[in-house]
PDB file of C-alpha atoms in Angstrom:
ATOM      1  CA  MET A  16      91.189 101.731 109.954  1.00 84.00           C
ATOM      2  CA  LEU A  17      94.146 102.184 107.626  1.00 87.00           C
ATOM      3  CA  SER A  18      94.527 103.993 104.326  1.00 91.00           C
ATOM      4  CA  VAL A  19      97.066 102.716 101.771  1.00 93.00           C
ATOM      5  CA  GLU A  20      98.156 104.732  98.736  1.00 94.00           C
ATOM      6  CA  ARG A  21     100.765 104.150  96.031  1.00 94.00           C
ATOM      7  CA  GLU A  22     102.256 106.782  93.792  1.00 93.00           C
ATOM      8  CA  ARG A  23     104.928 107.007  91.083  1.00 90.00           C
ATOM      9  CA  ARG A  24     107.710 109.454  91.891  1.00 89.00           C
ATOM     10  CA  GLU A  25     110.832 110.885  90.355  1.00 87.00           C
ATOM     11  CA  PRO A  26     113.983 108.927  91.245  1.00 86.00           C
ATOM     12  CA  GLY A  27     115.655 109.912  94.501  1.00 86.00           C
ATOM     13  CA  ALA A  28     112.544 110.564  96.583  1.00 87.00           C
ATOM     14  CA  ALA A  29     113.199 110.258 100.325  1.00 92.00           C
ATOM     15  CA  ALA A  30     110.551 108.600 102.492  1.00 93.00           C
ATOM     16  CA  ARG A  31     110.979 111.155 105.297  1.00 92.00           C
ATOM     17  CA  ASP A  32     110.437 114.057 102.885  1.00 92.00           C
ATOM     18  CA  ILE A  33     107.186 112.453 101.704  1.00 92.00           C
ATOM     19  CA  ALA A  34     106.058 111.938 105.313  1.00 92.00           C
ATOM     20  CA  VAL A  35     106.737 115.585 106.169  1.00 91.00           C
ATOM     21  CA  ASP A  36     105.445 117.181 102.955  1.00 91.00           C
ATOM     22  CA  GLN A  37     102.459 114.968 102.135  1.00 88.00           C
ATOM     23  CA  LEU A  38     101.349 113.804 105.581  1.00 88.00           C
ATOM     24  CA  SER A  39     102.601 116.653 107.799  1.00 89.00           C
ATOM     25  CA  VAL A  40     104.348 114.114 110.052  1.00 87.00           C
ATOM     26  CA  HIS A  41     107.172 116.114 111.599  1.00 82.00           C
ATOM     27  CA  ASP A  42     108.340 113.485 114.086  1.00 87.00           C
ATOM     28  CA  ALA A  43     109.023 110.754 111.516  1.00 87.00           C
ATOM     29  CA  LYS A  44     111.956 108.435 112.073  1.00 90.00           C
ATOM     30  CA  SER A  45     113.949 107.196 109.081  1.00 87.00           C
ATOM     31  CA  ALA A  46     115.462 103.811 108.328  1.00 86.00           C
ATOM     32  CA  ALA A  47     116.976 101.781 105.509  1.00 83.00           C
ATOM     33  CA  ALA A  48     118.907 104.514 103.693  1.00 81.00           C
ATOM     34  CA  ARG A  49     116.032 106.998 103.342  1.00 86.00           C
ATOM     35  CA  THR A  50     113.599 104.402 101.936  1.00 92.00           C
ATOM     36  CA  ILE A  51     111.441 104.034 105.078  1.00 94.00           C
ATOM     37  CA  ALA A  52     109.939 106.644 107.396  1.00 93.00           C
ATOM     38  CA  TYR A  53     107.497 105.975 110.203  1.00 91.00           C
ATOM     39  CA  ALA A  54     105.646 107.609 113.086  1.00 91.00           C
ATOM     40  CA  ASP A  55     102.713 106.662 115.310  1.00 88.00           C
ATOM     41  CA  SER A  56     100.138 107.716 112.723  1.00 87.00           C
ATOM     42  CA  ALA A  57     101.776 106.854 109.376  1.00 92.00           C
ATOM     43  CA  ALA A  58     104.512 105.042 107.489  1.00 94.00           C
ATOM     44  CA  VAL A  59     106.114 105.629 104.084  1.00 95.00           C
ATOM     45  CA  SER A  60     108.182 103.253 101.994  1.00 95.00           C
ATOM     46  CA  VAL A  61     109.961 104.101  98.740  1.00 95.00           C
ATOM     47  CA  SER A  62     110.961 101.379  96.274  1.00 92.00           C
ATOM     48  CA  ARG A  63     113.464 101.988  93.513  1.00 86.00           C
ATOM     49  CA  CYS A  64     112.308 100.675  90.109  1.00 81.00           C
ATOM     50  CA  THR A  65     114.781 100.353  87.254  1.00 73.00           C
ATOM     51  CA  THR A  66     113.259  97.858  84.823  1.00 70.00           C
ATOM     52  CA  GLN A  67     113.423  98.324  81.068  1.00 66.00           C
ATOM     53  CA  ASP A  68     109.633  98.488  80.782  1.00 65.00           C
ATOM     54  CA  VAL A  69     109.224 101.270  83.320  1.00 60.00           C
ATOM     55  CA  GLY A  70     112.458 103.196  83.075  1.00 65.00           C
ATOM     56  CA  LYS A  71     113.809 104.864  86.176  1.00 79.00           C
ATOM     57  CA  GLU A  72     111.216 105.858  88.745  1.00 85.00           C
ATOM     58  CA  ASP A  73     110.394 105.319  92.378  1.00 90.00           C
ATOM     59  CA  ILE A  74     107.168 103.993  93.849  1.00 92.00           C
ATOM     60  CA  SER A  75     106.026 105.283  97.225  1.00 94.00           C
ATOM     61  CA  THR A  76     103.611 103.437  99.475  1.00 95.00           C
ATOM     62  CA  VAL A  77     101.936 105.486 102.194  1.00 95.00           C
ATOM     63  CA  ILE A  78     100.035 103.869 105.062  1.00 93.00           C
ATOM     64  CA  ARG A  79      98.045 106.147 107.377  1.00 91.00           C
ATOM     65  CA  VAL A  80      95.935 105.501 110.435  1.00 89.00           C
ATOM     66  CA  VAL A  81      92.562 106.968 109.511  1.00 85.00           C
ATOM     67  CA  GLU A  82      90.661 105.838 112.587  1.00 77.00           C
ATOM     68  CA  PRO A  83      92.515 104.506 115.610  1.00 71.00           C
ATOM     69  CA  GLY A  84      91.402 101.059 116.653  1.00 68.00           C
ATOM     70  CA  GLN A  85      90.966  99.705 120.124  1.00 60.00           C
ATOM     71  CA  ARG A  86      93.819  98.062 121.903  1.00 57.00           C
ATOM     72  CA  MET A  87      93.222  94.398 122.421  1.00 49.00           C
ATOM     73  CA  ASN A  88      93.423  93.117 125.952  1.00 50.00           C
ATOM     74  CA  ARG A  89      95.705  90.086 125.936  1.00 49.00           C
ATOM     75  CA  ARG A  90      94.232  88.632 129.095  1.00 49.00           C
ATOM     76  CA  SER A  91      91.523  86.102 128.455  1.00 44.00           C
ATOM     77  CA  ARG A  92      88.223  86.802 130.119  1.00 44.00           C
ATOM     78  CA  SER A  93      86.207  83.985 131.607  1.00 43.00           C
TER      79      SER A  93
END
């Protein structure tokens, strides 16, 4: 089971910082110029928003594994 959350943030938020501070994921790997961080149990993405309606802010999306699922066996059973 997965949990997905979105949150408005001040501009300049780094995905890895969110993973460490909010999710306590200390082994997160970063990608895409600090906008993506991921580990086995969670992932964080930060989108930059600069529209006239919203002003300058970032939106973070956090996906966490709440309950690990079962691995599917790729072999077909007869």
